[in-house]
Amino acid sequence: MSLFQDVRYASRRFRRAPGFVVAVVLCLGLGLGATTGVFSFFFGIVLRPLPFPEPDRLVVLFETAPGFTRASPSHADFEGWREHASSFSSLGAYGGLRRTLSGVEGPEVVEGTRVSHDLFGVLGVQPHLGRGFSPDDDGPGAQPTVILGHGIWMSRFGGDRDALGSALLLDERPHTIIGVMPVGFAFPDEASFWVPLRTNAAPRGGILNAAVGRLKSEVTLEGARSDMARVAALMREMYPESNAEREIAVRSLEDDFLWGLKTPVTLFLVVAAFVLVLASANVANLLLAQGATREQEMVVRTALGAA
């Protein structure tokens, strides 16, 4: 009964001062909305785990050199890592790609990725439809093949399963579609399609973005770094001209995804929380101001014996 009376009384007060109610709602809505939006963004980037099995065992490998904090390794370097490293149960590589996609809807420039045949296996993700790349697809002289992202499969083929085995024109060159990746998969960044890396067919100067490795169960991140320091020294001996002063960096895949983003996103979250505090303080000041205007009313109530 007391709660019902309080609600009735509050409703009467609100009807008498609609401007006050609107001001309170706007202050709280601004603070809560900003904080909720930024926290959702913060959770999606910083707190949410990577969508791969055992993501804590995934690392990124790239080279460093004087004047370059992140240098691109060559195909031959990657093959040397594969041969001499002992810290990884599997190791794959990828490189950036941009191609013109032709079709009935007209040409469109799309972002893609060149990947070694075992990269999807390293990540622990397999195509939603069809198959992944095999060593034959990654070898020299193989027929061009392509795996589509779920988005481009839906937009270009309407989700038709018969797209498998058909040809996709990339830079006017037909590629046989052999698979479609799951919804939301886009490694790295916003790749729309994947083609074989063809490491064995590439010259020593061929450039990769990086390699991705899955640590063996008994190997730590520091252990992998020590192992790759040994491999880097070996590569410098094998290729003194191209690999002089080059080192191999090993970073967890999660840290690599967040590199350069964690600090600004955290700062945005702090600013949003500060906005919420200011909004709450404004509401408190409004309530105090309203209470001050009721001072005479409270005196009368007290004189009449009200609690």
PDB file of C-alpha atoms in Angstrom:
ATOM      1  CA  MET A   1       0.000   0.000   0.000  1.00  0.00           C
ATOM      2  CA  SER A   2       2.848   2.364   0.884  1.00  0.00           C
ATOM      3  CA  LEU A   3       4.513   1.718  -2.497  1.00  0.00           C
ATOM      4  CA  PHE A   4       1.254   2.470  -4.313  1.00  0.00           C
ATOM      5  CA  GLN A   5       0.908   5.754  -2.414  1.00  0.00           C
ATOM      6  CA  ASP A   6       4.487   6.692  -3.249  1.00  0.00           C
ATOM      7  CA  VAL A   7       3.879   6.006  -6.949  1.00  0.00           C
ATOM      8  CA  ARG A   8       0.707   8.128  -6.922  1.00  0.00           C
ATOM      9  CA  TYR A   9       2.508  10.938  -5.172  1.00  0.00           C
ATOM     10  CA  ALA A  10       5.449  10.802  -7.585  1.00  0.00           C
ATOM     11  CA  SER A  11       3.046  10.827 -10.551  1.00  0.00           C
ATOM     12  CA  ARG A  12       1.361  13.959  -9.246  1.00  0.00           C
ATOM     13  CA  ARG A  13       4.724  15.641  -8.754  1.00  0.00           C
ATOM     14  CA  PHE A  14       5.783  14.725 -12.285  1.00  0.00           C
ATOM     15  CA  ARG A  15       2.563  16.098 -13.766  1.00  0.00           C
ATOM     16  CA  ARG A  16       3.172  19.391 -11.986  1.00  0.00           C
ATOM     17  CA  ALA A  17       6.767  19.656 -13.288  1.00  0.00           C
ATOM     18  CA  PRO A  18       7.024  17.979 -16.724  1.00  0.00           C
ATOM     19  CA  GLY A  19      10.094  20.020 -17.595  1.00  0.00           C
ATOM     20  CA  PHE A  20      11.913  18.569 -14.602  1.00  0.00           C
ATOM     21  CA  VAL A  21      11.031  15.014 -15.678  1.00  0.00           C
ATOM     22  CA  VAL A  22      12.212  15.639 -19.241  1.00  0.00           C
ATOM     23  CA  ALA A  23      15.520  17.072 -17.976  1.00  0.00           C
ATOM     24  CA  VAL A  24      16.134  14.066 -15.700  1.00  0.00           C
ATOM     25  CA  VAL A  25      15.311  11.558 -18.452  1.00  0.00           C
ATOM     26  CA  LEU A  26      17.562  13.336 -20.956  1.00  0.00           C
ATOM     27  CA  CYS A  27      20.499  13.494 -18.527  1.00  0.00           C
ATOM     28  CA  LEU A  28      20.249   9.843 -17.547  1.00  0.00           C
ATOM     29  CA  GLY A  29      19.555   8.740 -21.142  1.00  0.00           C
ATOM     30  CA  LEU A  30      22.646  10.549 -22.414  1.00  0.00           C
ATOM     31  CA  GLY A  31      24.901   9.094 -19.731  1.00  0.00           C
ATOM     32  CA  LEU A  32      23.539   5.539 -19.894  1.00  0.00           C
ATOM     33  CA  GLY A  33      23.378   5.498 -23.701  1.00  0.00           C
ATOM     34  CA  ALA A  34      26.961   6.698 -24.157  1.00  0.00           C
ATOM     35  CA  THR A  35      28.316   4.292 -21.545  1.00  0.00           C
ATOM     36  CA  THR A  36      26.369   1.296 -22.892  1.00  0.00           C
ATOM     37  CA  GLY A  37      27.413   1.969 -26.495  1.00  0.00           C
ATOM     38  CA  VAL A  38      31.094   2.397 -25.693  1.00  0.00           C
ATOM     39  CA  PHE A  39      31.118  -0.633 -23.382  1.00  0.00           C
ATOM     40  CA  SER A  40      29.552  -2.781 -26.134  1.00  0.00           C
ATOM     41  CA  PHE A  41      32.311  -1.606 -28.472  1.00  0.00           C
ATOM     42  CA  PHE A  42      34.934  -2.222 -25.754  1.00  0.00           C
ATOM     43  CA  PHE A  43      33.612  -5.731 -25.115  1.00  0.00           C
ATOM     44  CA  GLY A  44      33.540  -6.585 -28.820  1.00  0.00           C
ATOM     45  CA  ILE A  45      37.164  -5.505 -29.339  1.00  0.00           C
ATOM     46  CA  VAL A  46      38.982  -6.012 -26.037  1.00  0.00           C
ATOM     47  CA  LEU A  47      37.089  -8.504 -23.871  1.00  0.00           C
ATOM     48  CA  ARG A  48      35.493 -10.938 -26.314  1.00  0.00           C
ATOM     49  CA  PRO A  49      37.760 -13.930 -27.006  1.00  0.00           C
ATOM     50  CA  LEU A  50      38.883 -14.669 -30.543  1.00  0.00           C
ATOM     51  CA  PRO A  51      36.483 -16.956 -32.458  1.00  0.00           C
ATOM     52  CA  PHE A  52      39.024 -19.770 -32.770  1.00  0.00           C
ATOM     53  CA  PRO A  53      39.578 -22.961 -30.755  1.00  0.00           C
ATOM     54  CA  GLU A  54      42.203 -22.466 -28.003  1.00  0.00           C
ATOM     55  CA  PRO A  55      43.009 -18.891 -29.118  1.00  0.00           C
ATOM     56  CA  ASP A  56      45.655 -18.529 -26.390  1.00  0.00           C
ATOM     57  CA  ARG A  57      47.883 -20.943 -28.346  1.00  0.00           C
ATOM     58  CA  LEU A  58      47.759 -18.895 -31.570  1.00  0.00           C
ATOM     59  CA  VAL A  59      50.665 -16.557 -32.337  1.00  0.00           C
ATOM     60  CA  VAL A  60      51.661 -14.255 -35.182  1.00  0.00           C
ATOM     61  CA  LEU A  61      55.190 -14.285 -36.570  1.00  0.00           C
ATOM     62  CA  PHE A  62      56.783 -11.478 -38.592  1.00  0.00           C
ATOM     63  CA  GLU A  63      60.206  -9.955 -39.093  1.00  0.00           C
ATOM     64  CA  THR A  64      61.782  -6.822 -37.675  1.00  0.00           C
ATOM     65  CA  ALA A  65      64.699  -4.879 -39.081  1.00  0.00           C
ATOM     66  CA  PRO A  66      66.530  -1.611 -38.312  1.00  0.00           C
ATOM     67  CA  GLY A  67      64.019   1.162 -38.959  1.00  0.00           C
ATOM     68  CA  PHE A  68      61.104  -1.277 -39.309  1.00  0.00           C
ATOM     69  CA  THR A  69      59.091  -2.484 -36.341  1.00  0.00           C
ATOM     70  CA  ARG A  70      57.216  -4.857 -38.638  1.00  0.00           C
ATOM     71  CA  ALA A  71      58.866  -6.089 -41.818  1.00  0.00           C
ATOM     72  CA  SER A  72      57.219  -8.500 -44.256  1.00  0.00           C
ATOM     73  CA  PRO A  73      58.916 -11.903 -44.547  1.00  0.00           C
ATOM     74  CA  SER A  74      59.569 -13.520 -47.903  1.00  0.00           C
ATOM     75  CA  HIS A  75      58.129 -16.844 -49.046  1.00  0.00           C
ATOM     76  CA  ALA A  76      61.534 -18.457 -48.607  1.00  0.00           C
ATOM     77  CA  ASP A  77      61.737 -17.136 -45.045  1.00  0.00           C
ATOM     78  CA  PHE A  78      58.384 -18.735 -44.255  1.00  0.00           C
ATOM     79  CA  GLU A  79      59.511 -22.056 -45.716  1.00  0.00           C
ATOM     80  CA  GLY A  80      62.645 -21.801 -43.562  1.00  0.00           C
ATOM     81  CA  TRP A  81      60.525 -21.198 -40.472  1.00  0.00           C
ATOM     82  CA  ARG A  82      58.438 -24.244 -41.310  1.00  0.00           C
ATOM     83  CA  GLU A  83      61.520 -26.396 -41.716  1.00  0.00           C
ATOM     84  CA  HIS A  84      63.573 -25.304 -38.705  1.00  0.00           C
ATOM     85  CA  ALA A  85      61.087 -24.142 -36.019  1.00  0.00           C
ATOM     86  CA  SER A  86      60.198 -26.691 -33.344  1.00  0.00           C
ATOM     87  CA  SER A  87      57.643 -24.787 -31.248  1.00  0.00           C
ATOM     88  CA  PHE A  88      54.568 -25.150 -33.434  1.00  0.00           C
ATOM     89  CA  SER A  89      52.196 -27.993 -34.132  1.00  0.00           C
ATOM     90  CA  SER A  90      51.250 -26.198 -37.359  1.00  0.00           C
ATOM     91  CA  LEU A  91      52.292 -23.034 -39.178  1.00  0.00           C
ATOM     92  CA  GLY A  92      50.506 -21.130 -41.947  1.00  0.00           C
ATOM     93  CA  ALA A  93      51.019 -17.827 -43.739  1.00  0.00           C
ATOM     94  CA  TYR A  94      48.976 -15.160 -45.480  1.00  0.00           C
ATOM     95  CA  GLY A  95      49.431 -12.133 -47.709  1.00  0.00           C
ATOM     96  CA  GLY A  96      47.187  -9.286 -48.799  1.00  0.00           C
ATOM     97  CA  LEU A  97      45.363  -9.282 -52.117  1.00  0.00           C
ATOM     98  CA  ARG A  98      43.037  -7.018 -54.093  1.00  0.00           C
ATOM     99  CA  ARG A  99      41.263  -8.176 -57.229  1.00  0.00           C
ATOM    100  CA  THR A 100      38.545  -6.997 -59.614  1.00  0.00           C
ATOM    101  CA  LEU A 101      35.544  -9.297 -59.385  1.00  0.00           C
ATOM    102  CA  SER A 102      33.569  -9.581 -62.643  1.00  0.00           C
ATOM    103  CA  GLY A 103      29.990 -10.725 -62.996  1.00  0.00           C
ATOM    104  CA  VAL A 104      26.461  -9.852 -64.102  1.00  0.00           C
ATOM    105  CA  GLU A 105      26.359  -7.068 -61.501  1.00  0.00           C
ATOM    106  CA  GLY A 106      29.390  -5.383 -63.028  1.00  0.00           C
ATOM    107  CA  PRO A 107      33.058  -5.249 -61.947  1.00  0.00           C
ATOM    108  CA  GLU A 108      33.850  -4.643 -58.286  1.00  0.00           C
ATOM    109  CA  VAL A 109      37.197  -4.274 -56.503  1.00  0.00           C
ATOM    110  CA  VAL A 110      37.221  -6.640 -53.522  1.00  0.00           C
ATOM    111  CA  GLU A 111      39.701  -7.352 -50.737  1.00  0.00           C
ATOM    112  CA  GLY A 112      41.021 -10.888 -50.467  1.00  0.00           C
ATOM    113  CA  THR A 113      43.877 -12.850 -48.953  1.00  0.00           C
ATOM    114  CA  ARG A 114      46.474 -15.303 -50.213  1.00  0.00           C
ATOM    115  CA  VAL A 115      46.786 -18.129 -47.692  1.00  0.00           C
ATOM    116  CA  SER A 116      48.862 -21.267 -47.395  1.00  0.00           C
ATOM    117  CA  HIS A 117      46.836 -24.447 -47.691  1.00  0.00           C
ATOM    118  CA  ASP A 118      47.074 -25.152 -43.952  1.00  0.00           C
ATOM    119  CA  LEU A 119      46.216 -21.703 -42.550  1.00  0.00           C
ATOM    120  CA  PHE A 120      42.556 -22.544 -41.881  1.00  0.00           C
ATOM    121  CA  GLY A 121      43.694 -25.683 -40.074  1.00  0.00           C
ATOM    122  CA  VAL A 122      46.058 -23.618 -37.926  1.00  0.00           C
ATOM    123  CA  LEU A 123      43.173 -21.349 -36.936  1.00  0.00           C
ATOM    124  CA  GLY A 124      40.906 -24.331 -36.326  1.00  0.00           C
ATOM    125  CA  VAL A 125      38.205 -23.119 -38.739  1.00  0.00           C
ATOM    126  CA  GLN A 126      36.945 -25.059 -41.745  1.00  0.00           C
ATOM    127  CA  PRO A 127      34.618 -24.025 -44.585  1.00  0.00           C
ATOM    128  CA  HIS A 128      30.895 -24.008 -43.890  1.00  0.00           C
ATOM    129  CA  LEU A 129      30.365 -25.429 -47.363  1.00  0.00           C
ATOM    130  CA  GLY A 130      32.713 -27.384 -49.611  1.00  0.00           C
ATOM    131  CA  ARG A 131      36.353 -27.959 -48.698  1.00  0.00           C
ATOM    132  CA  GLY A 132      39.483 -26.059 -47.750  1.00  0.00           C
ATOM    133  CA  PHE A 133      42.698 -25.794 -49.720  1.00  0.00           C
ATOM    134  CA  SER A 134      44.889 -28.850 -50.187  1.00  0.00           C
ATOM    135  CA  PRO A 135      48.643 -29.034 -50.844  1.00  0.00           C
ATOM    136  CA  ASP A 136      47.795 -29.598 -54.518  1.00  0.00           C
ATOM    137  CA  ASP A 137      45.941 -26.255 -54.648  1.00  0.00           C
ATOM    138  CA  ASP A 138      49.003 -24.557 -53.133  1.00  0.00           C
ATOM    139  CA  GLY A 139      51.506 -26.075 -55.539  1.00  0.00           C
ATOM    140  CA  PRO A 140      52.978 -24.638 -58.728  1.00  0.00           C
ATOM    141  CA  GLY A 141      50.947 -25.167 -61.870  1.00  0.00           C
ATOM    142  CA  ALA A 142      47.693 -25.896 -59.986  1.00  0.00           C
ATOM    143  CA  GLN A 143      44.391 -24.710 -61.402  1.00  0.00           C
ATOM    144  CA  PRO A 144      43.231 -21.438 -59.769  1.00  0.00           C
ATOM    145  CA  THR A 145      40.802 -22.055 -56.917  1.00  0.00           C
ATOM    146  CA  VAL A 146      39.024 -19.738 -54.506  1.00  0.00           C
ATOM    147  CA  ILE A 147      37.140 -19.947 -51.209  1.00  0.00           C
ATOM    148  CA  LEU A 148      34.418 -17.349 -50.698  1.00  0.00           C
ATOM    149  CA  GLY A 149      33.432 -15.441 -47.589  1.00  0.00           C
ATOM    150  CA  HIS A 150      29.831 -15.946 -46.487  1.00  0.00           C
ATOM    151  CA  GLY A 151      28.899 -12.352 -47.341  1.00  0.00           C
ATOM    152  CA  ILE A 152      30.084 -12.416 -50.946  1.00  0.00           C
ATOM    153  CA  TRP A 153      28.509 -15.857 -51.401  1.00  0.00           C
ATOM    154  CA  MET A 154      25.137 -14.443 -50.334  1.00  0.00           C
ATOM    155  CA  SER A 155      25.417 -11.203 -52.329  1.00  0.00           C
ATOM    156  CA  ARG A 156      26.789 -12.700 -55.552  1.00  0.00           C
ATOM    157  CA  PHE A 157      25.186 -16.157 -55.524  1.00  0.00           C
ATOM    158  CA  GLY A 158      22.185 -15.710 -53.239  1.00  0.00           C
ATOM    159  CA  GLY A 159      23.400 -18.513 -50.954  1.00  0.00           C
ATOM    160  CA  ASP A 160      23.055 -21.075 -53.755  1.00  0.00           C
ATOM    161  CA  ARG A 161      24.932 -24.289 -52.968  1.00  0.00           C
ATOM    162  CA  ASP A 162      25.347 -24.877 -56.694  1.00  0.00           C
ATOM    163  CA  ALA A 163      27.945 -22.092 -56.656  1.00  0.00           C
ATOM    164  CA  LEU A 164      30.470 -24.773 -55.670  1.00  0.00           C
ATOM    165  CA  GLY A 165      32.355 -25.888 -58.738  1.00  0.00           C
ATOM    166  CA  SER A 166      31.407 -22.813 -60.748  1.00  0.00           C
ATOM    167  CA  ALA A 167      33.898 -20.200 -61.940  1.00  0.00           C
ATOM    168  CA  LEU A 168      34.543 -16.815 -60.363  1.00  0.00           C
ATOM    169  CA  LEU A 169      36.324 -14.202 -62.476  1.00  0.00           C
ATOM    170  CA  LEU A 170      39.089 -12.424 -60.565  1.00  0.00           C
ATOM    171  CA  ASP A 171      40.988  -9.968 -62.781  1.00  0.00           C
ATOM    172  CA  GLU A 172      39.289 -11.699 -65.721  1.00  0.00           C
ATOM    173  CA  ARG A 173      40.868 -15.022 -64.715  1.00  0.00           C
ATOM    174  CA  PRO A 174      38.475 -17.874 -63.835  1.00  0.00           C
ATOM    175  CA  HIS A 175      38.882 -19.434 -60.385  1.00  0.00           C
ATOM    176  CA  THR A 176      36.965 -22.555 -59.374  1.00  0.00           C
ATOM    177  CA  ILE A 177      34.909 -22.054 -56.195  1.00  0.00           C
ATOM    178  CA  ILE A 178      35.698 -24.927 -53.826  1.00  0.00           C
ATOM    179  CA  GLY A 179      34.302 -23.668 -50.508  1.00  0.00           C
ATOM    180  CA  VAL A 180      32.414 -21.062 -48.489  1.00  0.00           C
ATOM    181  CA  MET A 181      33.577 -19.929 -45.044  1.00  0.00           C
ATOM    182  CA  PRO A 182      31.226 -19.655 -42.019  1.00  0.00           C
ATOM    183  CA  VAL A 183      29.210 -16.536 -41.185  1.00  0.00           C
ATOM    184  CA  GLY A 184      31.366 -13.820 -39.625  1.00  0.00           C
ATOM    185  CA  PHE A 185      34.724 -15.335 -40.540  1.00  0.00           C
ATOM    186  CA  ALA A 186      37.014 -12.710 -42.090  1.00  0.00           C
ATOM    187  CA  PHE A 187      40.689 -13.364 -41.416  1.00  0.00           C
ATOM    188  CA  PRO A 188      42.500 -11.086 -41.672  1.00  0.00           C
ATOM    189  CA  ASP A 189      40.466  -7.887 -41.447  1.00  0.00           C
ATOM    190  CA  GLU A 190      37.545  -7.899 -43.873  1.00  0.00           C
ATOM    191  CA  ALA A 191      38.695 -10.400 -46.487  1.00  0.00           C
ATOM    192  CA  SER A 192      35.934 -11.450 -48.914  1.00  0.00           C
ATOM    193  CA  PHE A 193      37.746 -14.367 -50.554  1.00  0.00           C
ATOM    194  CA  TRP A 194      40.857 -16.521 -50.194  1.00  0.00           C
ATOM    195  CA  VAL A 195      43.168 -17.991 -52.835  1.00  0.00           C
ATOM    196  CA  PRO A 196      46.201 -20.292 -52.456  1.00  0.00           C
ATOM    197  CA  LEU A 197      49.471 -18.671 -51.487  1.00  0.00           C
ATOM    198  CA  ARG A 198      51.583 -20.705 -53.940  1.00  0.00           C
ATOM    199  CA  THR A 199      54.699 -20.486 -51.757  1.00  0.00           C
ATOM    200  CA  ASN A 200      56.608 -23.070 -53.767  1.00  0.00           C
ATOM    201  CA  ALA A 201      56.026 -21.149 -56.989  1.00  0.00           C
ATOM    202  CA  ALA A 202      57.026 -17.755 -55.601  1.00  0.00           C
ATOM    203  CA  PRO A 203      60.483 -16.218 -55.904  1.00  0.00           C
ATOM    204  CA  ARG A 204      62.573 -15.412 -52.867  1.00  0.00           C
ATOM    205  CA  GLY A 205      61.425 -11.816 -53.056  1.00  0.00           C
ATOM    206  CA  GLY A 206      57.737 -12.728 -52.710  1.00  0.00           C
ATOM    207  CA  ILE A 207      56.180 -10.826 -49.824  1.00  0.00           C
ATOM    208  CA  LEU A 208      53.870 -12.091 -47.083  1.00  0.00           C
ATOM    209  CA  ASN A 209      52.019 -10.180 -44.399  1.00  0.00           C
ATOM    210  CA  ALA A 210      52.873 -12.608 -41.599  1.00  0.00           C
ATOM    211  CA  ALA A 211      52.667 -16.221 -40.460  1.00  0.00           C
ATOM    212  CA  VAL A 212      50.289 -17.721 -37.905  1.00  0.00           C
ATOM    213  CA  GLY A 213      51.384 -20.601 -35.708  1.00  0.00           C
ATOM    214  CA  ARG A 214      49.684 -22.843 -33.165  1.00  0.00           C
ATOM    215  CA  LEU A 215      51.950 -23.527 -30.207  1.00  0.00           C
ATOM    216  CA  LYS A 216      52.524 -27.074 -29.081  1.00  0.00           C
ATOM    217  CA  SER A 217      50.833 -27.847 -25.779  1.00  0.00           C
ATOM    218  CA  GLU A 218      54.110 -27.840 -23.836  1.00  0.00           C
ATOM    219  CA  VAL A 219      55.532 -24.651 -25.432  1.00  0.00           C
ATOM    220  CA  THR A 220      55.077 -21.184 -23.927  1.00  0.00           C
ATOM    221  CA  LEU A 221      55.157 -17.860 -25.736  1.00  0.00           C
ATOM    222  CA  GLU A 222      58.614 -17.112 -24.337  1.00  0.00           C
ATOM    223  CA  GLY A 223      59.795 -20.540 -25.416  1.00  0.00           C
ATOM    224  CA  ALA A 224      58.585 -19.864 -28.957  1.00  0.00           C
ATOM    225  CA  ARG A 225      60.424 -16.539 -28.990  1.00  0.00           C
ATOM    226  CA  SER A 226      63.674 -18.223 -27.972  1.00  0.00           C
ATOM    227  CA  ASP A 227      63.159 -20.868 -30.633  1.00  0.00           C
ATOM    228  CA  MET A 228      62.537 -18.283 -33.366  1.00  0.00           C
ATOM    229  CA  ALA A 229      65.596 -16.263 -32.276  1.00  0.00           C
ATOM    230  CA  ARG A 230      67.615 -19.407 -33.041  1.00  0.00           C
ATOM    231  CA  VAL A 231      65.854 -19.744 -36.406  1.00  0.00           C
ATOM    232  CA  ALA A 232      66.499 -16.064 -37.224  1.00  0.00           C
ATOM    233  CA  ALA A 233      70.225 -16.545 -36.617  1.00  0.00           C
ATOM    234  CA  LEU A 234      70.160 -19.579 -38.889  1.00  0.00           C
ATOM    235  CA  MET A 235      68.348 -17.639 -41.623  1.00  0.00           C
ATOM    236  CA  ARG A 236      70.954 -14.875 -41.448  1.00  0.00           C
ATOM    237  CA  GLU A 237      73.656 -17.456 -42.055  1.00  0.00           C
ATOM    238  CA  MET A 238      71.748 -18.988 -44.972  1.00  0.00           C
ATOM    239  CA  TYR A 239      70.767 -15.682 -46.608  1.00  0.00           C
ATOM    240  CA  PRO A 240      73.298 -13.042 -45.460  1.00  0.00           C
ATOM    241  CA  GLU A 241      72.322 -10.536 -48.159  1.00  0.00           C
ATOM    242  CA  SER A 242      68.553 -10.454 -47.671  1.00  0.00           C
ATOM    243  CA  ASN A 243      68.318 -11.365 -43.979  1.00  0.00           C
ATOM    244  CA  ALA A 244      71.145  -9.337 -42.461  1.00  0.00           C
ATOM    245  CA  GLU A 245      70.050  -7.750 -39.165  1.00  0.00           C
ATOM    246  CA  ARG A 246      66.582  -9.302 -39.426  1.00  0.00           C
ATOM    247  CA  GLU A 247      64.927 -10.770 -36.344  1.00  0.00           C
ATOM    248  CA  ILE A 248      61.723 -12.765 -35.962  1.00  0.00           C
ATOM    249  CA  ALA A 249      59.041 -11.368 -33.657  1.00  0.00           C
ATOM    250  CA  VAL A 250      56.471 -13.645 -32.015  1.00  0.00           C
ATOM    251  CA  ARG A 251      53.284 -12.072 -30.654  1.00  0.00           C
ATOM    252  CA  SER A 252      50.047 -13.634 -29.471  1.00  0.00           C
ATOM    253  CA  LEU A 253      47.290 -13.377 -32.069  1.00  0.00           C
ATOM    254  CA  GLU A 254      45.022 -11.620 -29.580  1.00  0.00           C
ATOM    255  CA  ASP A 255      47.629  -8.950 -28.835  1.00  0.00           C
ATOM    256  CA  ASP A 256      48.245  -8.536 -32.546  1.00  0.00           C
ATOM    257  CA  PHE A 257      44.534  -7.932 -33.174  1.00  0.00           C
ATOM    258  CA  LEU A 258      44.466  -5.300 -30.410  1.00  0.00           C
ATOM    259  CA  TRP A 259      47.799  -3.700 -31.298  1.00  0.00           C
ATOM    260  CA  GLY A 260      47.280   0.074 -31.283  1.00  0.00           C
ATOM    261  CA  LEU A 261      43.580  -0.221 -30.366  1.00  0.00           C
ATOM    262  CA  LYS A 262      43.471  -1.216 -26.696  1.00  0.00           C
ATOM    263  CA  THR A 263      44.612   2.136 -25.293  1.00  0.00           C
ATOM    264  CA  PRO A 264      42.276   4.426 -27.309  1.00  0.00           C
ATOM    265  CA  VAL A 265      39.270   2.118 -26.813  1.00  0.00           C
ATOM    266  CA  THR A 266      39.931   1.996 -23.052  1.00  0.00           C
ATOM    267  CA  LEU A 267      40.213   5.794 -23.050  1.00  0.00           C
ATOM    268  CA  PHE A 268      36.822   6.069 -24.766  1.00  0.00           C
ATOM    269  CA  LEU A 269      35.331   3.826 -22.068  1.00  0.00           C
ATOM    270  CA  VAL A 270      36.771   6.037 -19.311  1.00  0.00           C
ATOM    271  CA  VAL A 271      35.384   9.160 -21.008  1.00  0.00           C
ATOM    272  CA  ALA A 272      31.942   7.530 -21.345  1.00  0.00           C
ATOM    273  CA  ALA A 273      31.988   6.592 -17.647  1.00  0.00           C
ATOM    274  CA  PHE A 274      32.891  10.203 -16.816  1.00  0.00           C
ATOM    275  CA  VAL A 275      29.899  11.370 -18.880  1.00  0.00           C
ATOM    276  CA  LEU A 276      27.675   9.028 -16.845  1.00  0.00           C
ATOM    277  CA  VAL A 277      29.060  10.480 -13.595  1.00  0.00           C
ATOM    278  CA  LEU A 278      28.365  14.019 -14.831  1.00  0.00           C
ATOM    279  CA  ALA A 279      24.840  13.055 -15.857  1.00  0.00           C
ATOM    280  CA  SER A 280      24.187  11.522 -12.432  1.00  0.00           C
ATOM    281  CA  ALA A 281      25.571  14.650 -10.736  1.00  0.00           C
ATOM    282  CA  ASN A 282      23.275  16.825 -12.849  1.00  0.00           C
ATOM    283  CA  VAL A 283      20.263  14.738 -11.858  1.00  0.00           C
ATOM    284  CA  ALA A 284      21.282  14.993  -8.200  1.00  0.00           C
ATOM    285  CA  ASN A 285      21.546  18.797  -8.522  1.00  0.00           C
ATOM    286  CA  LEU A 286      18.105  18.924 -10.142  1.00  0.00           C
ATOM    287  CA  LEU A 287      16.643  16.921  -7.266  1.00  0.00           C
ATOM    288  CA  LEU A 288      18.307  19.186  -4.710  1.00  0.00           C
ATOM    289  CA  ALA A 289      16.993  22.271  -6.500  1.00  0.00           C
ATOM    290  CA  GLN A 290      13.492  20.840  -6.557  1.00  0.00           C
ATOM    291  CA  GLY A 291      13.761  19.967  -2.875  1.00  0.00           C
ATOM    292  CA  ALA A 292      14.799  23.557  -2.070  1.00  0.00           C
ATOM    293  CA  THR A 293      11.637  24.904  -3.741  1.00  0.00           C
ATOM    294  CA  ARG A 294       9.554  22.690  -1.417  1.00  0.00           C
ATOM    295  CA  GLU A 295      11.077  24.033   1.787  1.00  0.00           C
ATOM    296  CA  GLN A 296       7.919  25.962   2.783  1.00  0.00           C
ATOM    297  CA  GLU A 297       5.760  22.901   2.014  1.00  0.00           C
ATOM    298  CA  MET A 298       7.928  20.748   4.298  1.00  0.00           C
ATOM    299  CA  VAL A 299       7.633  23.310   7.116  1.00  0.00           C
ATOM    300  CA  VAL A 300       3.843  23.184   6.891  1.00  0.00           C
ATOM    301  CA  ARG A 301       3.834  19.370   6.775  1.00  0.00           C
ATOM    302  CA  THR A 302       6.054  19.202   9.851  1.00  0.00           C
ATOM    303  CA  ALA A 303       3.828  21.710  11.710  1.00  0.00           C
ATOM    304  CA  LEU A 304       0.822  19.505  10.967  1.00  0.00           C
ATOM    305  CA  GLY A 305       2.637  16.478  12.419  1.00  0.00           C
ATOM    306  CA  ALA A 306       3.571  14.671   9.186  1.00  0.00           C
ATOM    307  CA  ALA A 307       6.433  12.184   9.358  1.00  0.00           C
TER     308      ALA A 307
END
